[in-house]
Coordinates of C-alpha atoms (C1' of nucleotides) in Angstrom, one line a residue:
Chain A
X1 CA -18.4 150.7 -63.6
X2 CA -21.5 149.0 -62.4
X3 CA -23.8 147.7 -64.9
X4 CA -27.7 148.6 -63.9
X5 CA -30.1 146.3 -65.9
X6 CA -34.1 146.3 -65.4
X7 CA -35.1 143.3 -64.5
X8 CA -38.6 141.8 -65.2
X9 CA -38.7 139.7 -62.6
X10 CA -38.1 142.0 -59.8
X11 CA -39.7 145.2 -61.9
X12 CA -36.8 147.6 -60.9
X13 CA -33.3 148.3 -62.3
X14 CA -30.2 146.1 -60.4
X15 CA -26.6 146.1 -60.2
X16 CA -25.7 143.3 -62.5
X17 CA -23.1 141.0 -61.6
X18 CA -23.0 137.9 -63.1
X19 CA -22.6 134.6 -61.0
X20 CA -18.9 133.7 -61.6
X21 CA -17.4 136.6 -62.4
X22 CA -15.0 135.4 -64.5
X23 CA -17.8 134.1 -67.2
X24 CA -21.5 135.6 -67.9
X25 CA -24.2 133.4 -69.5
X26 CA -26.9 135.1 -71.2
X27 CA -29.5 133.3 -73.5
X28 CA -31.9 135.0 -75.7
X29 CA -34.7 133.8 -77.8
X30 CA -34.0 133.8 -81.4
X31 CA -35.8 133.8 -84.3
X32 CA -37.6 131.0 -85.8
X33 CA -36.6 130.2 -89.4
X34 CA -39.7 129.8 -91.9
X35 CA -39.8 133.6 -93.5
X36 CA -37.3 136.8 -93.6
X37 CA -36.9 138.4 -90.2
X38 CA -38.9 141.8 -89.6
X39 CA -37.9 145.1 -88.2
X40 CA -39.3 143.6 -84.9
X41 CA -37.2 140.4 -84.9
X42 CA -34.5 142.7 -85.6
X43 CA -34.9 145.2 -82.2
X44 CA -34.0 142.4 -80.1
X45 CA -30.9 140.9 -81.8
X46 CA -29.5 144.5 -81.7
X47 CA -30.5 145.5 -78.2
X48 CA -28.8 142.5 -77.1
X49 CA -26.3 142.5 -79.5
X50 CA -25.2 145.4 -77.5
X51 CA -25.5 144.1 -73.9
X52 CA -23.2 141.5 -75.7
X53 CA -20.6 144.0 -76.1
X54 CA -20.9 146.1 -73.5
X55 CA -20.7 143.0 -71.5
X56 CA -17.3 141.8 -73.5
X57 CA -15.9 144.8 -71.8
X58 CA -16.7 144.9 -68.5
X59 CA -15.7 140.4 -68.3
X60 CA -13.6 138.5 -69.2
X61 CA -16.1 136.1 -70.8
X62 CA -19.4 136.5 -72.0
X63 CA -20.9 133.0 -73.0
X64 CA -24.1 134.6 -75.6
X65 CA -26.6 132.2 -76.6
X66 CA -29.2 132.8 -79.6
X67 CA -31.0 129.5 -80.7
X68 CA -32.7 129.4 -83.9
X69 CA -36.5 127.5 -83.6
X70 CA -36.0 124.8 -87.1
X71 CA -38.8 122.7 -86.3
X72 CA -42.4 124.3 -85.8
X73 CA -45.8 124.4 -87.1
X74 CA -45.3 127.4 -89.2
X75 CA -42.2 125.8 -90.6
X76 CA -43.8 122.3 -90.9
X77 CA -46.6 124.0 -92.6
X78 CA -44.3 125.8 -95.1
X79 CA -42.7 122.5 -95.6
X80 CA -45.7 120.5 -96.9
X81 CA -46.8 123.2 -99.2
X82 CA -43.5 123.3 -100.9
X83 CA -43.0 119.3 -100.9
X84 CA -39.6 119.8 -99.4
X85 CA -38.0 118.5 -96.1
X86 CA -38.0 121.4 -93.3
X87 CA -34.5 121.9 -93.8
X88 CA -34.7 123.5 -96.8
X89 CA -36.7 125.9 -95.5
X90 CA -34.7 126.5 -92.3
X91 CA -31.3 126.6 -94.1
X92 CA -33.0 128.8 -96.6
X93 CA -33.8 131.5 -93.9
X94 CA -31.2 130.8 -91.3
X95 CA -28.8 131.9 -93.9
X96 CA -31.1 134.8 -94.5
X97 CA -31.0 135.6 -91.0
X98 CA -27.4 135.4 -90.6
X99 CA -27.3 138.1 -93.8
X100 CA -29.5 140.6 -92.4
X101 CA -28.3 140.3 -88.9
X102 CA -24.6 141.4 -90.3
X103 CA -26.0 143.6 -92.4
X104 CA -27.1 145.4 -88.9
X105 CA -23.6 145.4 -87.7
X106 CA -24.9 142.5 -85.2
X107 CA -22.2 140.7 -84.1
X108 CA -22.7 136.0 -84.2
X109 CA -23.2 135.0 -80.4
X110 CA -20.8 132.9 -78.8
X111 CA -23.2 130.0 -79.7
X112 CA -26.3 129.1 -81.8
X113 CA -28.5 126.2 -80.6
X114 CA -30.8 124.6 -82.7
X115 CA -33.9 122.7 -81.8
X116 CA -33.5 119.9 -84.4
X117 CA -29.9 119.2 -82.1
X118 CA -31.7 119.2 -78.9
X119 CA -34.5 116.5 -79.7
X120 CA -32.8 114.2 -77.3
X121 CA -32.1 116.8 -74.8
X122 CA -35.9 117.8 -75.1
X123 CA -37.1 113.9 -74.3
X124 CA -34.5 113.1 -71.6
X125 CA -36.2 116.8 -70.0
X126 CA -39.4 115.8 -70.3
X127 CA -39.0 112.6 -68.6
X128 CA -37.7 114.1 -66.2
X129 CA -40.5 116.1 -65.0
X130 CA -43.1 113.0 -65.8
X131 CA -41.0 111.3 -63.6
X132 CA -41.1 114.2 -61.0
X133 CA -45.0 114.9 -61.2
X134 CA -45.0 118.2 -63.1
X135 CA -46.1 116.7 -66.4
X136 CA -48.3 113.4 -68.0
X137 CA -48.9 111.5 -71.2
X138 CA -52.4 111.2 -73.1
X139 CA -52.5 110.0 -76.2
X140 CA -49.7 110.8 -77.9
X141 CA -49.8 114.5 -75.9
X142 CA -47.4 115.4 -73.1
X143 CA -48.5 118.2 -71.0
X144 CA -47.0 120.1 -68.4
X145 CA -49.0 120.0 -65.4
X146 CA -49.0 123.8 -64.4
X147 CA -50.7 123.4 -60.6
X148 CA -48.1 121.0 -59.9
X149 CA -45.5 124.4 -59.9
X150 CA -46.9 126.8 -57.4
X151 CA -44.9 129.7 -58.3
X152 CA -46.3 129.8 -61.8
X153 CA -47.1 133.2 -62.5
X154 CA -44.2 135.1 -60.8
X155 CA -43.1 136.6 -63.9
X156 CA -45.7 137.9 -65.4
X157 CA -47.4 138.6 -62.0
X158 CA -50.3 137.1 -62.8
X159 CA -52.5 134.5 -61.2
X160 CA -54.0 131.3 -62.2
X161 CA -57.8 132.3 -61.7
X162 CA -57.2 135.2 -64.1
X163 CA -55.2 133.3 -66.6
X164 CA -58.4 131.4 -66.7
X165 CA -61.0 133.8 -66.6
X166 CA -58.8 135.8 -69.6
X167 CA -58.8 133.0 -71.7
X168 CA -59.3 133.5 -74.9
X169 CA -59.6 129.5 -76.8
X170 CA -61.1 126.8 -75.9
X171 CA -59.9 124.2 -73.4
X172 CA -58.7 121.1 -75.4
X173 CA -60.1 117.8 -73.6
X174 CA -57.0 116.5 -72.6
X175 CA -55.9 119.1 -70.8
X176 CA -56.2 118.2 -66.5
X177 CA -55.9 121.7 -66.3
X178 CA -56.9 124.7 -68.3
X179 CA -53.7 126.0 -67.9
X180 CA -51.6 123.1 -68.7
X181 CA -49.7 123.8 -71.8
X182 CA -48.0 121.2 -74.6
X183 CA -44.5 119.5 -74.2
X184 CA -44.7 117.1 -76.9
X185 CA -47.1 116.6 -79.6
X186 CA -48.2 114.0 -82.2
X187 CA -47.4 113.8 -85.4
X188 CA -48.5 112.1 -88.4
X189 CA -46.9 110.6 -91.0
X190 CA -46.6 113.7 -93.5
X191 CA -45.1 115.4 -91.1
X192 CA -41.5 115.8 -89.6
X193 CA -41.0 113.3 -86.3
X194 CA -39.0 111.8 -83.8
X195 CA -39.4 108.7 -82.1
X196 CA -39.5 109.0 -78.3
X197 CA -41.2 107.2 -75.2
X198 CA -44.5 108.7 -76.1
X199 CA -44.5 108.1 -79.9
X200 CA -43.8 109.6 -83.2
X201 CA -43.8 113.2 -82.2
X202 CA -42.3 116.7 -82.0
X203 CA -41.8 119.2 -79.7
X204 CA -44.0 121.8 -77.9
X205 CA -41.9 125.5 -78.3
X206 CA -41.3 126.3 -75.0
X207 CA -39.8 123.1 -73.7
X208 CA -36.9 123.6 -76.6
X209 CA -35.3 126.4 -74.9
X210 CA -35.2 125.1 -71.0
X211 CA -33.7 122.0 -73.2
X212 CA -30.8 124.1 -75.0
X213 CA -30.1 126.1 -71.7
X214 CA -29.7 123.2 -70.0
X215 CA -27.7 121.3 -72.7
X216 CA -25.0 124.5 -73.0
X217 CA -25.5 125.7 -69.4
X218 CA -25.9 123.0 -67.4
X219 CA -28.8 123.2 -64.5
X220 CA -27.9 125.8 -62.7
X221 CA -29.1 129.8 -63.0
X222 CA -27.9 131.5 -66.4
X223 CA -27.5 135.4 -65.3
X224 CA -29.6 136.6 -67.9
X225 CA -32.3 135.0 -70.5
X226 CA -33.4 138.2 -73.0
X227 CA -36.2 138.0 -75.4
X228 CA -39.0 140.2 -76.6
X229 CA -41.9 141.5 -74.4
X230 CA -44.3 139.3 -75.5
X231 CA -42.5 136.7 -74.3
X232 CA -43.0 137.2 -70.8
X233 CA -46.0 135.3 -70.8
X234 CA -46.6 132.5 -71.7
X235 CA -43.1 131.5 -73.3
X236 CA -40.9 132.6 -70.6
X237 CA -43.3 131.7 -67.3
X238 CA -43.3 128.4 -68.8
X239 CA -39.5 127.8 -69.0
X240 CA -39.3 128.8 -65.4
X241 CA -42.1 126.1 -64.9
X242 CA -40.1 123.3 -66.5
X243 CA -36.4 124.2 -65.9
X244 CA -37.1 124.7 -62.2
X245 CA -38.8 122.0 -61.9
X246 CA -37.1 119.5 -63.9
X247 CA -33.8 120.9 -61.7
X248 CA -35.5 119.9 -58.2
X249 CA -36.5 123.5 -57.6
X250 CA -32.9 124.9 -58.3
X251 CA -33.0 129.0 -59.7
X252 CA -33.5 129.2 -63.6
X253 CA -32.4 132.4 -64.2
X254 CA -31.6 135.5 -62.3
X255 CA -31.8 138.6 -64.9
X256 CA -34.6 138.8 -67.2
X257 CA -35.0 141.2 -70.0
X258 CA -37.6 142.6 -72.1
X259 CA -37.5 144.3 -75.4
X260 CA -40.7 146.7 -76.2
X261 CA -42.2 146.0 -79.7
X262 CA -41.6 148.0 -82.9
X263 CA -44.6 149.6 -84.7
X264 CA -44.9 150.9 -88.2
X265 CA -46.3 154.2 -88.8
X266 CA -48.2 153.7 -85.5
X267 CA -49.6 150.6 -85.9
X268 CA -49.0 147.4 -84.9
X269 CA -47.5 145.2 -87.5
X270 CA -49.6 142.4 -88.8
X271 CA -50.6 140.3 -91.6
X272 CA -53.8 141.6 -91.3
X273 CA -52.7 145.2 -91.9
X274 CA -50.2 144.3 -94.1
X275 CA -47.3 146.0 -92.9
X276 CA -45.0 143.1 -92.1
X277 CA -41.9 145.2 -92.6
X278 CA -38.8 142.9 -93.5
X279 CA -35.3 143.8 -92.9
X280 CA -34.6 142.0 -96.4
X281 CA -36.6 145.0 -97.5
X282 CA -35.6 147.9 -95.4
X283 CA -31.8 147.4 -96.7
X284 CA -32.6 148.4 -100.2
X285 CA -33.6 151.5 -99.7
X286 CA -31.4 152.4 -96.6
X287 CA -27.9 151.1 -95.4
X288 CA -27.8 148.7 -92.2
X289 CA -26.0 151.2 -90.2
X290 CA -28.4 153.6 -90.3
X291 CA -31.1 150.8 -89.8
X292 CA -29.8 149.6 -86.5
X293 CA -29.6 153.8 -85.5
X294 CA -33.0 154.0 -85.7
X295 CA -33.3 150.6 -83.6
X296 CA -31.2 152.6 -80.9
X297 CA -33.1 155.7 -81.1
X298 CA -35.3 154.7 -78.3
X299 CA -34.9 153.2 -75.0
X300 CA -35.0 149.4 -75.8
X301 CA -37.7 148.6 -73.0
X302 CA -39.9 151.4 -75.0
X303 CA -41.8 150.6 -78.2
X304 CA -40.3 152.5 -81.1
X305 CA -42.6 153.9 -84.0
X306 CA -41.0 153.3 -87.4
X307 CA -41.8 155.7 -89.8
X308 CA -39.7 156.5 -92.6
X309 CA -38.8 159.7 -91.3
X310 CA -36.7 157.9 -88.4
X311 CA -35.1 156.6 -91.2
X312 CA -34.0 159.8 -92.9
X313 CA -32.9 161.1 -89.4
X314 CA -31.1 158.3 -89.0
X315 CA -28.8 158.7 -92.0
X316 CA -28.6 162.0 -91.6
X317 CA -27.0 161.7 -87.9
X318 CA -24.6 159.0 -89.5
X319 CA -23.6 161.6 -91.6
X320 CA -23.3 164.2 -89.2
X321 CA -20.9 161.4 -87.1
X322 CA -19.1 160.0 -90.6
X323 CA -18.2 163.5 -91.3
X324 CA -16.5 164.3 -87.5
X325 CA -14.7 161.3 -87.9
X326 CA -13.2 161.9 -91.7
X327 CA -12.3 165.1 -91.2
X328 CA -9.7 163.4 -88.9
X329 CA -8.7 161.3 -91.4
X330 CA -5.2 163.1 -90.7
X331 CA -4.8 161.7 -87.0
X332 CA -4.4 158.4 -86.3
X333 CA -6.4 157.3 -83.1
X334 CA -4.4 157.7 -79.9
X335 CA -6.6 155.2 -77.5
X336 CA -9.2 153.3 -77.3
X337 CA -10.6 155.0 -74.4
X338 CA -15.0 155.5 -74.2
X339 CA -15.3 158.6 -71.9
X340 CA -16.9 157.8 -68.9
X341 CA -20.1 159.9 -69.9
X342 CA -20.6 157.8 -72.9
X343 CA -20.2 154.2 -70.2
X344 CA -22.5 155.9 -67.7
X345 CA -25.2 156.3 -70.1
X346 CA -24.5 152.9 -71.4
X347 CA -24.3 151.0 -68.3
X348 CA -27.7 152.5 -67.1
X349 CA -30.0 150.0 -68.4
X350 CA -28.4 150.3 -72.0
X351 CA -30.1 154.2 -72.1
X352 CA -28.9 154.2 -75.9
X353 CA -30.4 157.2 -76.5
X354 CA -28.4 159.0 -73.8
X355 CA -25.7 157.1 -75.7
X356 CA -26.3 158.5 -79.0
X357 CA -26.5 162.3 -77.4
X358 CA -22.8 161.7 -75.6
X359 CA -21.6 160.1 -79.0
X360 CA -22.7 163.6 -80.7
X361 CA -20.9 165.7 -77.9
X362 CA -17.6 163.8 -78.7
X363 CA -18.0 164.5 -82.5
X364 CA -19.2 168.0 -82.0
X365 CA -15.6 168.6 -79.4
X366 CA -14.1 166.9 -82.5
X367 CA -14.9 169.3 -85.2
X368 CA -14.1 171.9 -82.9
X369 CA -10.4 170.4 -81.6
X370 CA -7.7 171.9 -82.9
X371 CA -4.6 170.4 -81.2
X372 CA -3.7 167.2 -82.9
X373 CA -3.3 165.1 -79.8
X374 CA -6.4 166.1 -78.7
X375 CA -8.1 165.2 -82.2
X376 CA -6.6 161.5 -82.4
X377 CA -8.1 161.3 -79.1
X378 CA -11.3 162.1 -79.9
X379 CA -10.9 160.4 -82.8
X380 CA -9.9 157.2 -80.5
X381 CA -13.2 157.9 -78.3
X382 CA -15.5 158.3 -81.2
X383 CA -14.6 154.6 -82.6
X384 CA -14.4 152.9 -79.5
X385 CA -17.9 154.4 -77.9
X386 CA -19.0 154.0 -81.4
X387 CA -17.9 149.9 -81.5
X388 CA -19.8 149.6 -78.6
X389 CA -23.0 150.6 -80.0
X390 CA -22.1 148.7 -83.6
X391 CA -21.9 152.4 -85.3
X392 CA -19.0 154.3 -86.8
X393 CA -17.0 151.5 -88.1
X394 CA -17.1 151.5 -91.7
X395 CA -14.4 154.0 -93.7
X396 CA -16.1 157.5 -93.5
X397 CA -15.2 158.6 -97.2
X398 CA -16.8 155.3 -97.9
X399 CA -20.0 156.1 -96.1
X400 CA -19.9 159.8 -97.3
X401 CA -19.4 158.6 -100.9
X402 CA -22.1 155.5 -100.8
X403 CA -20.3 152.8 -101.8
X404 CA -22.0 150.4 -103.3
X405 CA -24.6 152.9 -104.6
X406 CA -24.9 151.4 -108.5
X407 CA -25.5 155.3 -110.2
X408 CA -22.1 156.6 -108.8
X409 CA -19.4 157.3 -111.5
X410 CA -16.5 158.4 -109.2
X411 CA -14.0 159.3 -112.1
X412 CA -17.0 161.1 -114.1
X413 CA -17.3 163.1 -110.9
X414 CA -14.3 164.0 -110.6
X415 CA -13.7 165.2 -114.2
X416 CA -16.7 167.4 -113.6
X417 CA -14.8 168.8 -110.3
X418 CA -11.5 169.2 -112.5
X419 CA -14.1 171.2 -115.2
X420 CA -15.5 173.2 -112.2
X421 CA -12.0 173.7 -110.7
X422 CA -10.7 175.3 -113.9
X423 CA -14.0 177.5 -114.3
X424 CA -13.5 178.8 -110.8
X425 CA -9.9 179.4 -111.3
X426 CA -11.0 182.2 -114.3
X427 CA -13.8 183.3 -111.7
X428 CA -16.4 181.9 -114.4
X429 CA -18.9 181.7 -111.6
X430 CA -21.7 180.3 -114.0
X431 CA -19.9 177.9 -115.2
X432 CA -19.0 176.8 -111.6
X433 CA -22.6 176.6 -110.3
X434 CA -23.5 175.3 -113.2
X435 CA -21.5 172.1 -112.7
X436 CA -22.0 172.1 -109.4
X437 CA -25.9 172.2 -109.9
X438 CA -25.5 169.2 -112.2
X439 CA -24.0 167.2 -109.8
X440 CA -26.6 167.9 -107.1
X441 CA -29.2 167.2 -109.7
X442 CA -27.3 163.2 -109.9
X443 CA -27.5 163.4 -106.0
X444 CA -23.5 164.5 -105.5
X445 CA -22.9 167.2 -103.2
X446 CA -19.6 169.3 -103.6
X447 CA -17.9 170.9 -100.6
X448 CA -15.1 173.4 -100.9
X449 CA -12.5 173.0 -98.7
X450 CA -9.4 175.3 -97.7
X451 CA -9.1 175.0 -101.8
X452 CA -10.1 171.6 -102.4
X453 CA -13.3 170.4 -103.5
X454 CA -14.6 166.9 -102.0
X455 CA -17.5 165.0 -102.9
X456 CA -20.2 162.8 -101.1
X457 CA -23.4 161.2 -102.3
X458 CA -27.0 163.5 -100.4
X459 CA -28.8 160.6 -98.1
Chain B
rG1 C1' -62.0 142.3 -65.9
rG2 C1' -56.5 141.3 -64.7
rU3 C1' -51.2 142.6 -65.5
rC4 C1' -48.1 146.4 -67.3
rC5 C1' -46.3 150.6 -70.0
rG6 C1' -46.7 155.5 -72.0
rG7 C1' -48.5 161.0 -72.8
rU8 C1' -41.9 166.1 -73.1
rG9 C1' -40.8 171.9 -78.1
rG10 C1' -42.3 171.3 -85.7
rC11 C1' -40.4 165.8 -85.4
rG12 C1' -37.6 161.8 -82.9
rG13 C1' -36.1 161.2 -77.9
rA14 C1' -33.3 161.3 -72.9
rG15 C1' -33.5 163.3 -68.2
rU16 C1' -34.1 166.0 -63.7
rG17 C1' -37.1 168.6 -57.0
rG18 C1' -34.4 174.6 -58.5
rU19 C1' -29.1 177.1 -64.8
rG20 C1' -34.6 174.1 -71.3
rA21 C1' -29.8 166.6 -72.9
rC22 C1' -28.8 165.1 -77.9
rG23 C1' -30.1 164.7 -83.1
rC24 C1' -33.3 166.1 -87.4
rA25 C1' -36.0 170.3 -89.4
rG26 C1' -36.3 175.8 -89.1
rC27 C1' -34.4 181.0 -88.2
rG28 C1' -30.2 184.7 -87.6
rG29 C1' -24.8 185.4 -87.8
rA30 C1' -19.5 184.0 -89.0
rC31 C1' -16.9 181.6 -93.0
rU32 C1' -17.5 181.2 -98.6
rG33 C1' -17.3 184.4 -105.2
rC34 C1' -22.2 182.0 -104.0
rA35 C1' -23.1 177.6 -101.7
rA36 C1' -22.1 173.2 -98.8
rA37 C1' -19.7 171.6 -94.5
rU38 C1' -18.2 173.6 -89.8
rC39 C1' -18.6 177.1 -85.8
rC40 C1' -21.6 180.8 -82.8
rG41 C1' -26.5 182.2 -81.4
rC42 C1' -32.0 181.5 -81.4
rG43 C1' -37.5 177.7 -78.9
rU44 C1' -41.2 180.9 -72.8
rA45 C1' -41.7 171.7 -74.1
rC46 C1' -43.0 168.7 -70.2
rG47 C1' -51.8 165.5 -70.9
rC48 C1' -55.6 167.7 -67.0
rC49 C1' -56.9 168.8 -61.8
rG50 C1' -55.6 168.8 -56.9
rG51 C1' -51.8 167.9 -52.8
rU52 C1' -46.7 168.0 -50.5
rU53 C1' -42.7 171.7 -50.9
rC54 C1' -39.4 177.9 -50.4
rA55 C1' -39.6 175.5 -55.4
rA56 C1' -42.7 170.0 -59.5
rU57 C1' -42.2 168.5 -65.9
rU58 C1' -39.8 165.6 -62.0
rC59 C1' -42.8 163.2 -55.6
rC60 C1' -48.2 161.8 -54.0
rG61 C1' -53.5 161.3 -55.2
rG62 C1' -57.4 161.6 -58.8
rC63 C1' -58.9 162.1 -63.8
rC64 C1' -58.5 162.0 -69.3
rC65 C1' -56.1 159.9 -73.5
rG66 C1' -53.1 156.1 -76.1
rG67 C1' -50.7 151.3 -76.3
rA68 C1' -49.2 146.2 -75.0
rC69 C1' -50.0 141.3 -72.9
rC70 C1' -53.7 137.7 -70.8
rU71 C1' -51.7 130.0 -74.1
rC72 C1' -47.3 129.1 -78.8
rC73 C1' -46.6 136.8 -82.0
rA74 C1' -39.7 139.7 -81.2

RNA sequence: GGUCCGGUGGCGGAGUGGUGACGCAGCGGACUGCAAAUCCGCGUACGCCGGUUCAAUUCCGGCCCGGACCUCCA
């Protein structure tokens, strides 16, 4: 089945197919390590978490790419205020990363680059394009020389004039050009440093990424570079600058996607407001699956509200999908087949919320399926479209129960249900309900079932 | 000013030139001691105004409203 991706570059949906078609390459910016990721950090490891795997289908490899940003000025910053080395800052937060990521049912990419391990990769690069003309040295400062690239702009589909005219600081002296933007910078003692042909310095951010590419790619065209929509201009129109330049004018990258933002409650999310919402957070009061629903609710190209009603939806459309899938507990899964439907929906620009709807229809023909072969293939379908999508993998009486949730005494529920069982058997209807009220006042919910009561925990 | 997205029923959110996806919530029914779950049924939804068309929420034009980006924010 064709894979249809919208690509930024071109502004219109295209059949993907990958270079070699026996190996994709897709890089996509990750997060950078001084502070725990947000709901918005989060949006596009999941939306490419599941390109990943939709991608791990349809070849037989996928080479995915995530690098983690370890040095910056937000992290240096962090650093000096603490009296610590970056690192302990990074590891800190990597590792927090990592945690929240799998808590989100996002899988590890193939690889994880890290700035710090790319310093030399970063000089010998921008050497390279000193040496070609597209950058130059002053003071300490190395700049890319944007003029010198006369396709600058093609991503963003802007032009130079306007980029100017738009601008919203003030043009640092040694810039030649207003437009010219930092490769290397300067820095002092007290701060973290590498030697290099222009001095003690560190790295500009967007020269770190054509740097990794380049290191775990090699120079020519990855297939597809994600990252968030923000990033279109300037982060990404500047890679294109350097990598195609620094590779004599070869392609960069063919497929580019963009991830729409996440708001909260309607706003934007900002210091300023105060509604940095931190996935750290968010997982104390909801589980990671249902988390990661929400994320998939929408279209990824279109911004998402987050409010906490998405939330409760969420869980309750787990639920809903838990439930199909342990009432056929009874049937062992007779494929691994995803109906075409659910691939169709998938494959058209990742339309998870078309998804999500053909994900329903196979639990809804699941809780109406009667004939045991068809059940354990439904039940086969509704795992492997659910894998795809990072849903639907955890035990349901596990999910239905809450594991994990600290106030649940299974064996004191089920001496209640033993109490409630005798009650009912003497048709002392008052005494049922009244155990059965109990329960739901604790947040257990009973169900009777062709003469057997089951328990799970309300979401 | 420039670039680019949106405005769909109570809510979220797909999609389509002509039978109102899907989920949540709600209502009615079946089932149940009663519930819950499940199943069946129920909603005159497509910002406004024109145009094209046998037919437009869907295509075209204009307008109104909202949002994002325009040098280091996913």
């Amino acid at each position: 089945m064709d894979i249809q991706l919208y690509n930024t570059l071109t502004r219109q949906k295209e059949v993907f197919l990958p270079l070699d078609p026996q190996r994709v390459t897709m890089y996509v910016c990750g997060p950078t390590v001084y502070n725990y990721a947000h709901i918005g950090n989060a949006r596009p490891a999941v939306v490419f978490d599941i390109l990943y795997r939709l991608l791990q289908r349809s070849f037989p490899t996928v080479v995915y790419a995530r690098n983690v940003t370890d040095v910056d000025d937000k992290i240096n910053q962090s650093a000096r205020d603490q009296g610590v080395p970056i690192s302990t800052i990074t590891d800190r937060y990597l590792a927090a990363y990592h945690a929240d990521m799998g808590a989100l049912g996002v899988l590890p990419p193939t690889i994880e680059p890290k700035v710090t391990q790319h310093i030399d990769a970063i000089i010998a690069m921008i050497e390279r394009l000193i040496a070609n003309g597209n950058a130059y040295e002053k003071d300490g400062q190395v700049l890319f020389h944007v003029p010198s690239f006369a396709q600058y702009g093609q991503l963003s589909r802007r032009d130079r004039d306007e980029m100017i005219a738009g601008a919203r600081v003030d043009v640092a002296p040694y810039k030649r050009d207003p437009a010219d933007f930092t490769l290397w910078k300067p820095s002092t003692e007290d701060m973290v440093g590498w030697d290099s042909p222009w001095g003690r310095g560190r790295p500009g951010w967007h020269i770190e990424c054509s740097a990794m590419i380049e290191r775990n790619f090699g120079t020519g065209p990855i297939d597809i570079h994600g990252g968030g929509h923000d990033l279109i201009f300037p982060h990404h129109e500047n890679e294109i600058a350097q990598s195609t330049c620094a590779h004599n004018g070869a392609l960069f990258c063919r497929t580019w996607l963009h991830n729409g933002f996440v708001n909260i409650n309607a706003e934007k999310m900002s210091k300023s407001l105060g509604n940095v919402t931190l996935v750290h957070d968010l997982l104390e009061l909801a589980p990671g699956e249902a988390l990661r629903l929400v994320l998939l609710s929408a279209h990824y190209r279109q911004p998402l509200d987050w409010t906490e009603n998405a939330v409760k939806d969420a869980r309750a459309q787990l639920d809903r999908l838990y439930r199909a899938l342990d009432s056929l507990k009874d049937v062992e899964a007779s494929n691994n087949a995803v109906p075409a439907s659910f691939m169709t929906a998938l494959a058209d620009d990742l339309n998870t919320p078309k998804a999500l709807a053909e994900l329903h229809q196979i639990a809804n023909a699941a809780n109406k399926a009667t004939d045991a072969a068809e059940r354990a293939r439904l039940k086969g379908e509704l795992l492997a479209a659910g894998w795809l999508l990072g849903l639907l993998q955890q035990d349901p009486t596990a999910w239905l129960k809450g594991t994990g949730a600290a106030d649940v005494d299974a064996a004191a529920i089920e001496a209640l249900i033993a109490e409630r069982k005798a009650a009912r058997a003497r048709k002392d209807w008052a005494e049922s309900d009244r155990i059965r009220d109990e329960l739901a006042g604790r947040g257990i919910l009973l169900e009777d079932k062709a003469g057997e009561t089951t328990w799970r925990v309300a979401s």
